[in-house]
CSV table of C-alpha atoms in Angstrom, one decimal:
chain,number,residue,atom,x,y,z
A,5,MET,CA,25.5,10.1,27.1
A,6,ASN,CA,25.8,10.5,23.3
A,7,THR,CA,26.8,13.7,21.4
A,8,PHE,CA,23.2,14.6,20.7
A,9,THR,CA,21.6,14.3,24.2
A,10,SER,CA,24.5,16.2,25.8
A,11,THR,CA,24.1,19.3,23.4
A,12,VAL,CA,20.5,19.6,22.4
A,13,GLU,CA,18.5,22.6,23.6
A,14,SER,CA,14.8,22.8,24.4
A,15,GLN,CA,12.7,24.4,21.6
A,16,THR,CA,9.2,24.5,20.2
A,17,ILE,CA,8.6,24.2,16.5
A,18,TRP,CA,5.1,25.1,15.3
A,19,LEU,CA,4.0,23.1,12.3
A,20,ASP,CA,2.4,24.7,9.3
A,21,PHE,CA,-0.5,23.9,6.9
A,22,THR,CA,1.7,21.6,4.7
A,23,ASP,CA,2.9,19.6,7.6
A,24,ALA,CA,-0.7,19.1,8.8
A,25,VAL,CA,-1.8,17.9,5.3
A,26,LEU,CA,1.0,15.3,5.3
A,27,PHE,CA,0.7,14.2,8.9
A,28,PRO,CA,-0.9,10.8,8.2
A,29,PHE,CA,2.1,9.7,6.1
A,30,SER,CA,5.7,8.7,6.6
A,31,VAL,CA,8.8,8.7,4.4
A,32,SER,CA,10.2,5.2,4.5
A,33,VAL,CA,13.1,3.8,2.4
A,34,GLY,CA,15.3,0.7,2.7
A,35,TYR,CA,18.9,0.7,1.5
A,36,TRP,CA,20.5,-2.7,0.8
A,37,TYR,CA,24.3,-3.1,1.0
A,38,GLU,CA,26.1,-6.3,-0.1
A,39,ASN,CA,29.4,-7.2,1.5
A,40,THR,CA,31.7,-7.1,-1.5
A,41,THR,CA,34.8,-5.9,0.4
A,42,THR,CA,38.1,-7.9,0.4
A,43,GLY,CA,37.3,-11.2,2.1
A,44,GLY,CA,33.6,-10.5,1.8
A,45,SER,CA,31.5,-12.5,4.2
A,46,SER,CA,34.5,-14.6,5.3
A,47,SER,CA,36.2,-11.5,6.8
A,48,MET,CA,36.3,-11.2,10.6
A,49,ASP,CA,35.8,-7.4,10.4
A,50,GLU,CA,32.2,-6.3,10.8
A,51,PHE,CA,30.7,-5.0,7.6
A,52,MET,CA,29.6,-1.4,8.2
A,53,PRO,CA,30.7,-1.4,11.9
A,54,ALA,CA,27.8,-0.9,14.3
A,55,ASP,CA,29.6,1.5,16.7
A,56,VAL,CA,30.5,3.8,13.8
A,57,LEU,CA,26.9,3.9,12.4
A,58,GLU,CA,25.5,4.6,15.8
A,59,GLN,CA,28.0,7.4,16.7
A,60,ALA,CA,27.5,9.0,13.3
A,61,PHE,CA,23.7,8.8,13.7
A,62,TYR,CA,23.8,10.8,17.0
A,63,LYS,CA,26.2,13.3,15.5
A,64,THR,CA,23.7,13.9,12.6
A,65,MET,CA,20.9,14.2,15.1
A,66,GLN,CA,22.5,17.4,16.3
A,67,GLU,CA,21.4,18.9,13.0
A,68,PHE,CA,17.9,17.6,13.2
A,69,PRO,CA,16.7,18.2,16.8
A,70,ILE,CA,13.1,18.0,15.7
A,71,LEU,CA,13.5,14.2,15.5
A,72,ALA,CA,13.6,14.1,19.3
A,73,GLY,CA,10.5,16.2,19.8
A,74,GLN,CA,7.0,15.3,20.9
A,75,LEU,CA,4.1,16.0,18.6
A,76,LYS,CA,1.4,18.0,20.3
A,77,SER,CA,-1.8,19.8,19.4
A,78,ALA,CA,-3.1,23.2,20.5
A,79,ASP,CA,-6.8,23.7,21.3
A,80,SER,CA,-7.1,25.4,17.8
A,81,GLY,CA,-6.0,22.2,16.2
A,82,ARG,CA,-2.7,23.6,15.1
A,83,GLN,CA,0.1,21.1,15.7
A,84,TYR,CA,3.6,21.7,17.1
A,85,VAL,CA,6.7,19.7,18.1
A,86,GLU,CA,8.1,20.3,21.5
A,87,VAL,CA,11.7,19.4,22.1
A,88,ASP,CA,12.4,19.1,25.8
A,89,LYS,CA,16.0,18.4,26.6
A,90,ASP,CA,15.1,16.9,30.0
A,91,SER,CA,12.5,14.6,28.4
A,92,LEU,CA,13.5,13.8,24.9
A,93,ASN,CA,11.2,11.7,22.6
A,94,MET,CA,14.0,9.9,20.8
A,95,PRO,CA,13.5,8.0,17.6
A,96,VAL,CA,13.8,4.2,17.7
A,97,TYR,CA,17.3,3.1,16.7
A,98,THR,CA,18.1,-0.6,16.6
A,99,ASP,CA,21.0,-2.7,15.2
A,100,THR,CA,20.1,-6.4,15.0
A,101,HIS,CA,21.4,-9.6,13.4
A,102,CYS,CA,19.0,-11.4,11.0
A,103,ASP,CA,19.1,-15.2,10.4
A,104,LEU,CA,18.9,-14.7,6.6
A,105,GLU,CA,21.6,-14.5,4.0
A,106,TYR,CA,21.8,-11.3,1.9
A,107,SER,CA,21.5,-13.5,-1.2
A,108,THR,CA,18.1,-14.9,0.1
A,109,LEU,CA,16.7,-11.4,0.2
A,110,SER,CA,18.2,-10.3,-3.1
A,111,LYS,CA,16.7,-13.3,-4.8
A,112,SER,CA,13.3,-12.4,-3.4
A,113,GLY,CA,13.5,-9.0,-5.1
A,114,PHE,CA,14.7,-7.2,-1.9
A,115,ASN,CA,11.4,-7.9,-0.2
A,116,LEU,CA,11.1,-5.9,3.0
A,117,TYR,CA,8.1,-8.1,4.0
A,118,LYS,CA,10.4,-11.1,4.5
A,119,LEU,CA,12.2,-9.5,7.3
A,120,PRO,CA,11.6,-10.8,10.9
A,121,MET,CA,9.9,-7.5,11.9
A,122,ASP,CA,6.5,-6.1,10.8
A,123,LEU,CA,7.6,-2.7,9.5
A,124,ASN,CA,3.9,-1.9,8.6
A,125,ASN,CA,3.3,-1.3,12.3
A,126,GLU,CA,5.7,1.7,12.1
A,127,SER,CA,3.6,3.4,9.3
A,128,GLY,CA,0.5,4.1,11.4
A,129,VAL,CA,-1.2,7.5,11.4
A,130,PRO,CA,0.3,9.6,14.2
A,131,ILE,CA,-2.0,11.4,16.6
A,132,PRO,CA,-0.7,14.3,18.8
A,133,SER,CA,0.3,13.0,22.1
A,134,GLY,CA,-2.0,15.3,24.0
A,135,LEU,CA,-4.8,13.2,22.5
A,136,ALA,CA,-3.3,9.8,22.5
A,137,GLY,CA,-2.0,10.0,26.1
A,138,GLY,CA,1.5,8.8,25.1
A,139,LYS,CA,4.4,9.8,22.9
A,140,ILE,CA,4.3,9.3,19.2
A,141,VAL,CA,7.6,7.9,17.9
A,142,PRO,CA,8.8,10.4,15.3
A,143,ALA,CA,11.1,8.0,13.4
A,144,TYR,CA,12.4,4.5,13.2
A,145,PHE,CA,15.9,3.6,12.2
A,146,ARG,CA,16.5,-0.1,11.8
A,147,ILE,CA,19.9,-1.8,10.9
A,148,PHE,CA,19.5,-5.4,9.9
A,149,ARG,CA,22.8,-7.4,9.6
A,150,PHE,CA,22.5,-10.5,7.5
A,151,LYS,CA,23.8,-13.9,8.2
A,152,ASN,CA,27.6,-14.6,7.9
A,153,ASN,CA,28.4,-10.9,7.5
A,154,SER,CA,26.9,-11.0,4.0
A,155,GLY,CA,25.3,-7.6,4.0
A,156,VAL,CA,23.3,-4.9,5.7
A,157,LEU,CA,20.0,-3.2,5.3
A,158,VAL,CA,19.6,0.4,6.6
A,159,TYR,CA,15.9,1.0,6.9
A,160,ALA,CA,14.6,4.5,7.9
A,161,SER,CA,11.0,5.7,8.4
A,162,VAL,CA,10.4,9.3,9.4
A,163,ALA,CA,7.0,10.9,10.1
A,164,HIS,CA,6.1,13.2,7.2
A,165,TYR,CA,5.1,16.0,9.6
A,166,ILE,CA,8.8,16.4,10.4
A,167,THR,CA,10.2,16.7,6.9
A,168,ASP,CA,9.6,15.9,3.2
A,169,GLY,CA,11.6,13.7,0.9
A,170,TYR,CA,14.2,16.3,0.4
A,171,GLY,CA,14.8,16.8,4.1
A,172,TYR,CA,14.8,13.0,4.6
A,173,SER,CA,17.4,12.6,1.9
A,174,GLN,CA,19.5,15.4,3.5
A,175,PHE,CA,19.5,13.6,6.9
A,176,MET,CA,20.4,10.2,5.4
A,177,ASN,CA,23.2,11.6,3.3
A,178,ARG,CA,24.6,13.5,6.2
A,179,TRP,CA,24.5,10.4,8.3
A,180,ALA,CA,26.4,8.4,5.6
A,181,GLU,CA,28.9,11.2,5.1
A,182,THR,CA,29.7,11.3,8.8
A,183,ALA,CA,30.1,7.5,9.1
A,184,LYS,CA,32.4,7.4,6.1
A,185,SER,CA,34.5,10.3,7.4
A,186,MET,CA,34.8,8.5,10.8
A,187,GLN,CA,36.0,5.3,9.2
A,188,GLN,CA,38.5,7.2,7.0
A,189,SER,CA,39.9,9.0,10.1
A,190,GLN,CA,42.5,6.9,11.9
A,191,ASN,CA,41.4,7.7,15.4
A,192,ASN,CA,37.7,8.6,14.8
A,193,SER,CA,38.4,11.9,16.5
A,194,THR,CA,37.8,14.2,13.6
A,195,PRO,CA,35.5,17.0,14.9
A,196,HIS,CA,32.0,16.9,13.5
A,197,VAL,CA,31.1,20.2,12.0
A,198,VAL,CA,27.4,20.8,12.7
A,199,ARG,CA,25.5,22.1,9.6
A,200,GLN,CA,22.9,24.7,10.4
A,201,TYR,CA,19.6,23.7,8.8
A,202,ILE,CA,16.4,25.7,9.1
A,203,HIS,CA,13.5,23.9,10.9
A,204,ASN,CA,11.5,27.0,11.8
A,205,ARG,CA,8.3,27.0,9.7
A,206,SER,CA,8.0,30.7,9.5
A,207,PHE,CA,10.5,30.6,6.6
A,208,HIS,CA,8.0,28.6,4.5
A,209,ASP,CA,5.0,30.8,5.5
A,210,ASN,CA,6.4,33.7,3.5
A,211,TYR,CA,6.0,31.8,0.3
A,212,ARG,CA,2.4,30.4,0.6
A,213,SER,CA,-0.8,32.1,-0.6
A,214,SER,CA,-3.1,32.6,2.3
A,215,GLU,CA,-6.1,32.9,0.0
A,216,THR,CA,-5.8,29.4,-1.6
A,217,THR,CA,-5.0,27.5,1.6
A,218,ALA,CA,-7.6,29.0,4.0
A,219,LEU,CA,-10.4,26.5,3.3
A,220,SER,CA,-7.9,23.6,3.1
A,221,ALA,CA,-6.4,24.5,6.5
A,222,SER,CA,-9.9,24.7,8.1
A,223,VAL,CA,-10.7,21.2,6.8
A,224,VAL,CA,-7.4,19.8,8.2
A,225,GLU,CA,-7.9,21.5,11.6
A,226,SER,CA,-11.4,20.1,11.8
A,227,VAL,CA,-10.0,16.6,11.5
A,228,THR,CA,-6.9,17.0,13.7
A,229,ALA,CA,-8.2,19.3,16.4
A,230,SER,CA,-9.1,17.8,19.8
A,231,GLY,CA,-12.7,17.7,18.9
A,232,GLY,CA,-12.3,16.3,15.4
A,233,TRP,CA,-13.9,13.0,14.6
A,234,PHE,CA,-10.7,11.6,13.1
A,235,ALA,CA,-8.8,12.3,16.3
A,236,LYS,CA,-11.6,11.0,18.5
A,237,CYS,CA,-11.7,7.7,16.6
A,238,LEU,CA,-8.0,7.0,16.7
A,239,ALA,CA,-6.6,8.9,19.7
A,240,TRP,CA,-7.2,6.1,22.2
A,241,LEU,CA,-5.3,3.6,20.1
A,242,ALA,CA,-1.6,2.9,20.6
A,243,PRO,CA,0.6,3.8,17.5
A,244,GLU,CA,1.4,0.1,17.0
A,245,THR,CA,-2.3,-0.7,17.0
A,246,ARG,CA,-3.0,2.0,14.5
A,247,GLY,CA,-0.4,0.5,12.3
A,248,ARG,CA,-2.0,-2.9,12.5
A,249,ILE,CA,-5.4,-1.4,11.7
A,250,PHE,CA,-4.2,0.4,8.6
A,251,LYS,CA,-2.3,-2.7,7.5
A,252,ALA,CA,-5.5,-4.7,7.9
A,253,LEU,CA,-7.4,-2.1,5.9
A,254,SER,CA,-4.8,-2.2,3.2
A,255,ASN,CA,-4.9,-6.0,3.1
A,256,ALA,CA,-8.7,-5.9,2.8
A,257,THR,CA,-8.3,-4.2,-0.5
A,258,ASP,CA,-6.1,-7.1,-1.8
A,259,ARG,CA,-3.4,-4.6,-2.5
A,260,SER,CA,-0.4,-5.5,-4.6
A,261,CYS,CA,3.1,-3.9,-4.6
A,262,SER,CA,4.9,-4.2,-7.9
A,263,TYR,CA,7.8,-2.5,-9.5
A,264,PHE,CA,8.3,-1.7,-13.2
A,265,HIS,CA,11.7,-0.5,-14.7
A,266,VAL,CA,11.8,1.8,-17.7
A,267,SER,CA,15.2,2.6,-19.3
A,268,SER,CA,16.6,6.1,-19.7
A,269,LYS,CA,16.5,5.7,-23.5
A,270,THR,CA,12.8,4.7,-23.6
A,271,LEU,CA,12.0,7.6,-21.3
A,272,GLU,CA,13.9,10.1,-23.5
A,273,ASP,CA,12.3,8.7,-26.7
A,274,LEU,CA,8.8,9.2,-25.2
A,275,ARG,CA,9.7,12.8,-24.1
A,276,THR,CA,11.1,13.6,-27.6
A,277,ARG,CA,7.9,12.4,-29.3
A,278,VAL,CA,5.7,14.5,-27.0
A,279,GLN,CA,8.0,17.4,-27.2
A,280,ALA,CA,7.4,17.7,-30.9
A,281,CYS,CA,3.8,18.7,-30.1
A,282,ALA,CA,4.7,21.2,-27.4
A,283,PRO,CA,3.9,24.9,-27.7
A,284,GLU,CA,6.8,27.0,-29.0
A,285,GLY,CA,9.3,27.8,-26.3
A,286,THR,CA,8.1,25.0,-23.9
A,287,ARG,CA,10.5,22.2,-23.1
A,288,TYR,CA,8.9,19.3,-21.3
A,289,THR,CA,10.8,17.3,-18.7
A,290,ILE,CA,10.6,13.5,-18.5
A,291,ASN,CA,8.5,14.0,-15.4
A,292,ASP,CA,5.9,16.0,-17.3
A,293,VAL,CA,5.5,13.5,-20.0
A,294,VAL,CA,5.6,10.3,-17.8
A,295,THR,CA,3.0,11.8,-15.4
A,296,ALA,CA,0.7,12.7,-18.4
A,297,PHE,CA,1.1,9.2,-19.7
A,298,LEU,CA,0.3,7.7,-16.3
A,299,VAL,CA,-2.8,9.9,-15.9
A,300,ILE,CA,-4.5,8.1,-18.8
A,301,ILE,CA,-3.0,4.6,-18.2
A,302,VAL,CA,-3.8,4.5,-14.5
A,303,GLY,CA,-7.1,6.3,-14.9
A,304,GLN,CA,-8.3,3.7,-17.4
A,305,ALA,CA,-7.0,0.7,-15.3
A,306,LYS,CA,-8.8,2.1,-12.2
A,307,GLU,CA,-12.0,2.7,-14.1
A,308,LYS,CA,-12.1,-0.8,-15.6
A,309,ALA,CA,-11.6,-2.3,-12.1
A,310,ASN,CA,-14.2,0.1,-10.7
A,311,ILE,CA,-16.8,-1.0,-13.3
A,312,GLU,CA,-16.1,-4.7,-12.7
A,313,TRP,CA,-16.6,-4.3,-9.0
A,314,TRP,CA,-19.8,-2.3,-9.1
A,315,ASN,CA,-21.3,-4.8,-11.5
A,316,ARG,CA,-21.3,-7.5,-8.8
A,317,PRO,CA,-24.7,-8.2,-7.2
A,318,VAL,CA,-24.3,-6.6,-3.7
A,319,PRO,CA,-22.5,-3.4,-5.0
A,320,GLN,CA,-25.3,-3.1,-7.6
A,321,MET,CA,-27.9,-3.0,-4.9
A,322,LEU,CA,-25.9,-0.3,-3.0
A,323,ARG,CA,-25.8,1.8,-6.1
A,324,MET,CA,-29.5,1.5,-6.6
A,325,LEU,CA,-30.1,2.6,-3.0
A,326,SER,CA,-27.8,5.6,-3.4
A,327,LEU,CA,-29.4,6.6,-6.7
A,328,ASN,CA,-26.2,5.8,-8.5
A,329,ARG,CA,-24.1,8.2,-6.4
A,330,LEU,CA,-21.9,5.3,-5.4
A,331,GLY,CA,-19.4,4.0,-7.9
A,332,ASN,CA,-19.9,6.9,-10.3
A,333,PRO,CA,-16.8,9.1,-9.7
A,334,ALA,CA,-16.5,12.6,-11.3
A,335,GLY,CA,-13.1,11.7,-12.7
A,336,LEU,CA,-9.6,11.2,-11.4
A,337,GLU,CA,-7.7,13.5,-9.0
A,338,PHE,CA,-4.0,12.9,-9.8
A,339,ILE,CA,-2.1,14.2,-6.7
A,340,PHE,CA,1.6,14.9,-6.9
A,341,ASN,CA,4.1,16.8,-4.7
A,342,VAL,CA,5.9,19.7,-6.1
A,343,ASN,CA,9.2,20.7,-4.6
A,344,LEU,CA,9.2,24.5,-4.0
A,345,ARG,CA,12.8,25.1,-3.1
A,346,SER,CA,14.0,25.5,-6.7
A,347,ARG,CA,11.1,28.0,-7.3
A,348,ILE,CA,11.8,30.3,-4.4
A,349,ASP,CA,14.4,33.0,-4.9
A,350,HIS,CA,16.2,32.7,-1.5
A,351,PRO,CA,19.7,31.6,-0.8
A,352,GLU,CA,18.6,29.5,2.2
A,353,ALA,CA,15.8,27.6,0.5
A,354,ASN,CA,17.8,24.4,0.2
A,355,ASN,CA,18.6,24.5,3.9
A,356,TYR,CA,14.9,24.5,4.9
A,357,MET,CA,14.1,21.0,6.3
A,358,GLY,CA,10.3,21.4,6.7
A,359,ASN,CA,7.7,20.3,4.2
A,360,MET,CA,8.5,22.7,1.4
A,361,VAL,CA,6.2,21.1,-1.1
A,362,ASP,CA,2.9,21.9,-2.7
A,363,THR,CA,0.4,19.2,-3.1
A,364,GLY,CA,-0.5,19.7,-6.8
A,365,SER,CA,-3.7,18.2,-8.1
A,366,LEU,CA,-4.6,17.6,-11.7
A,367,ALA,CA,-8.4,17.1,-12.0
A,368,VAL,CA,-9.0,14.8,-14.9
A,369,THR,CA,-12.5,14.3,-16.3
A,370,ARG,CA,-13.8,10.9,-17.3
A,371,ASP,CA,-13.7,12.1,-20.9
A,372,GLN,CA,-10.0,12.9,-20.6
A,373,ILE,CA,-9.4,9.5,-19.0
A,374,HIS,CA,-10.9,7.8,-22.0
A,375,GLN,CA,-8.6,9.5,-24.5
A,376,GLN,CA,-5.9,7.6,-26.2
A,377,THR,CA,-2.2,8.1,-25.5
A,378,ALA,CA,-1.6,10.0,-28.8
A,379,ASP,CA,1.4,12.4,-28.6
A,380,GLU,CA,-1.0,15.4,-29.0
A,381,THR,CA,-3.1,14.3,-26.1
A,382,LEU,CA,-0.1,13.7,-23.9
A,383,SER,CA,1.3,17.1,-24.8
A,384,ALA,CA,-1.9,18.8,-23.6
A,385,LEU,CA,-1.8,17.0,-20.2
A,386,ALA,CA,2.0,17.5,-19.9
A,387,LEU,CA,1.5,21.2,-20.4
A,388,GLN,CA,-0.8,21.4,-17.4
A,389,ILE,CA,1.7,19.5,-15.3
A,390,HIS,CA,4.6,21.6,-16.6
A,391,GLN,CA,2.8,24.8,-15.6
A,392,ALA,CA,2.3,23.5,-12.0
A,393,THR,CA,5.8,22.1,-11.5
A,394,VAL,CA,8.2,24.1,-13.6
A,395,LEU,CA,6.8,27.4,-14.9
A,396,SER,CA,5.1,28.6,-11.7
A,397,THR,CA,7.0,30.9,-9.4
A,398,ASN,CA,6.5,31.8,-5.7
A,399,LYS,CA,2.8,32.0,-4.9
A,400,GLU,CA,1.2,31.5,-8.3
A,401,PHE,CA,0.6,27.7,-7.9
A,402,ILE,CA,1.6,27.3,-4.2
A,403,GLY,CA,-1.5,26.1,-2.5
A,404,GLN,CA,-2.9,24.7,-5.7
A,405,ARG,CA,-4.9,22.0,-4.0
A,406,GLY,CA,-6.5,24.6,-1.7
A,407,TYR,CA,-7.7,26.3,-4.9
A,408,LEU,CA,-9.1,23.0,-6.2
A,409,MET,CA,-10.9,22.4,-3.0
A,410,ASN,CA,-12.5,25.8,-3.3
A,411,LYS,CA,-13.4,25.8,-7.0
A,412,LYS,CA,-13.9,22.1,-7.8
A,413,PRO,CA,-15.0,20.3,-4.6
A,414,GLU,CA,-16.3,17.3,-6.5
A,415,TYR,CA,-12.7,16.3,-7.1
A,416,CYS,CA,-11.6,16.4,-3.5
A,417,MET,CA,-11.7,14.1,-0.5
A,418,TRP,CA,-14.1,15.6,2.0
A,419,PRO,CA,-13.7,13.8,5.4
A,420,SER,CA,-17.3,13.1,6.1
A,421,TRP,CA,-18.5,11.7,2.8
A,422,TRP,CA,-15.6,10.8,0.6
A,423,PHE,CA,-16.7,7.2,0.6
A,424,ALA,CA,-19.9,8.1,-1.3
A,425,THR,CA,-18.9,10.9,-3.7
A,426,GLY,CA,-16.0,12.7,-5.2
A,427,SER,CA,-13.4,11.4,-7.7
A,428,GLU,CA,-11.0,8.5,-7.8
A,429,LYS,CA,-7.7,9.4,-6.1
A,430,PHE,CA,-4.1,8.5,-7.2
A,431,ALA,CA,-1.0,10.0,-5.5
A,432,VAL,CA,2.5,10.1,-7.1
A,433,SER,CA,5.7,10.7,-5.2
A,434,ASN,CA,8.6,11.3,-7.5
A,435,GLN,CA,11.9,10.6,-5.6
A,436,SER,CA,14.1,10.2,-8.7
A,437,ARG,CA,15.7,13.6,-7.9
A,438,PHE,CA,17.0,12.5,-4.5
A,439,ASP,CA,20.5,11.0,-4.2
A,440,HIS,CA,19.3,7.7,-2.7
A,441,TYR,CA,22.2,5.8,-4.3
A,442,GLY,CA,24.7,8.3,-3.0
A,443,LEU,CA,24.5,6.9,0.6
A,444,ASP,CA,28.0,5.6,1.2
A,445,PHE,CA,28.6,4.7,4.9
A,446,GLY,CA,32.2,3.7,4.1
A,447,ALA,CA,31.5,0.4,2.2
A,448,GLY,CA,30.2,1.7,-1.1
A,449,ILE,CA,26.8,2.7,-2.4
A,450,PRO,CA,23.7,0.5,-2.0
A,451,SER,CA,23.1,-2.4,-4.3
A,452,MET,CA,19.3,-1.6,-4.2
A,453,VAL,CA,17.0,1.0,-2.8
A,454,ARG,CA,13.3,0.2,-2.2
A,455,GLN,CA,10.4,2.1,-0.8
A,456,GLY,CA,9.2,1.0,2.7
A,457,PRO,CA,5.8,-0.4,3.5
A,458,HIS,CA,2.9,2.1,3.5
A,459,ALA,CA,-0.5,1.8,5.1
A,460,PHE,CA,-2.3,3.5,2.1
A,461,THR,CA,-3.1,2.2,-1.3
A,462,ASP,CA,-3.4,4.0,-4.7
A,463,ASN,CA,0.1,5.3,-4.6
A,464,LEU,CA,3.0,5.3,-7.0
A,465,TYR,CA,6.6,6.0,-6.0
A,466,ILE,CA,9.1,6.9,-8.8
A,467,MET,CA,12.6,5.9,-7.7
A,468,PRO,CA,16.0,6.1,-9.4
A,469,ASP,CA,17.6,2.9,-10.4
A,470,HIS,CA,21.2,1.9,-9.6
A,471,PRO,CA,23.7,4.1,-11.5
A,472,ASP,CA,25.1,1.1,-13.3
A,473,THR,CA,21.6,0.5,-14.8
A,474,GLY,CA,20.0,3.9,-15.1
A,475,GLY,CA,16.4,4.6,-15.8
A,476,LEU,CA,13.5,4.8,-13.3
A,477,VAL,CA,11.7,2.3,-11.2
A,478,PHE,CA,8.0,2.7,-10.7
A,479,GLU,CA,6.7,1.2,-7.5
A,480,PHE,CA,2.9,0.8,-7.6
A,481,LYS,CA,0.9,0.1,-4.4
A,482,ILE,CA,-2.5,-0.5,-5.9
A,483,PRO,CA,-5.4,-3.0,-5.7
A,484,ARG,CA,-4.6,-6.3,-7.6
A,485,ASP,CA,-7.4,-5.8,-10.1
A,486,VAL,CA,-6.0,-2.4,-11.0
A,487,GLU,CA,-2.5,-4.0,-11.3
A,488,ALA,CA,-3.9,-6.7,-13.6
A,489,ASN,CA,-5.4,-4.1,-15.9
A,490,LEU,CA,-2.1,-2.2,-15.9
A,491,ILE,CA,-0.1,-5.3,-16.9
A,492,ARG,CA,-2.6,-6.1,-19.7
A,493,ASP,CA,-2.2,-2.6,-21.2
A,494,ASN,CA,0.3,-2.9,-24.1
A,495,ARG,CA,0.9,0.8,-24.2
A,496,TRP,CA,2.4,0.7,-20.7
A,497,MET,CA,4.2,-2.7,-21.0
A,498,LYS,CA,5.9,-1.6,-24.2
A,499,LEU,CA,7.8,0.9,-22.2
A,500,VAL,CA,8.8,-1.5,-19.5
A,501,ASP,CA,11.8,-3.8,-19.8
A,502,ARG,CA,11.3,-5.7,-16.5
A,503,TYR,CA,8.9,-5.9,-13.7
A,504,GLY,CA,8.2,-8.0,-10.6
A,505,SER,CA,6.6,-8.1,-7.2
A,506,CYS,CA,7.8,-6.3,-4.1
A,507,LEU,CA,5.8,-8.7,-1.8
């Protein structure tokens, strides 16, 4: 029996509105480690010893008992996680050897899709177990050991209803800290001090506006409740089957996965230019300016691809039958997550491990999309983003997407008819603030960090680059025709110093 299963207590954790909004998604990252220790791959000592990683993992689990819980749904549609110490729903943890050299994977651009395991099947939409008739795996932790002791990949995928990117980063860093401490200790007997994190969602409830989330919550519950059409359609499928279905749907869009690197100097130069047009007393962040730039660039790339597709014969007939409702989006809904911890005046905010994010939405009209990337235009958009992510406090902007659903429904994805109407959608997850390159399990920091496979398209993940290089990596998961338009846009490519495929 490991240290976790022998100490965990039974508990019930009710999930809140934010968890429910994010329940179809997962947080998935791969950390690549090359064996550059003395002797390297010729050494007889196992690189990043398996027994140390596993023991450290279960010690860290003591701080995250929710990872061993079962997702359930009440009759009202509200979801909860039940941790039963006598019937734990443990995450999948495997440590396997791979018949590939580390150098082979590094030359391929650290391509997760070349691994001998279909990680897409672990990104399927979770359905509460009361509906599916079986337990939903809350997380996958995969250790891949490359041929000849040449390196290790640590891949972790955690269901988003459990935690957000911040909580994910906390777990991974605690796991790495514990493993490193165990290796530095001569007898591995150093007692593990269990850090007390907050998983009870009532902490978050105190900082959300009930007015702006009421309608949004009702929409989510209509989809996830036992009688919801979404649950009915997917509940009878096994999680692996759902993963395959969403992978097939993604492949049907001819999706690409590409990365673009922008240096720190280029990013700061862009911010400085736009800052010159800012209102007095306002200081834009790089995130404000880059997001504003992407709103126009991505919006135009998507609209060009959209026009090209709907000009084909069969789509044209569909448009005529729908009286031009199809293929005529109101604009672009640019969706981004806003971390609320820094905006809440509470000493325990950074210890809260639930989804303490607001799903911010910037509703951009077609006229705005057609604007050029002049500094004045970027400043106007950056100011809106700045207000939502930096200036707002407590409840002012929390639940912003709920407000948008109430006041501007034409921009939102209504479950029953989003295929026919509404705006184009594009979601951005900025993980550059997380210490992904701080994960030292005792053999140094990762050589590379990459986002894991995802079942959804029209996403951008902004990642930090290796500390020796600096700058940001933009990982786009978009249709190939949109990617082609992006690469042809000189305004974007002038910022980029290198790019490639993640596939």
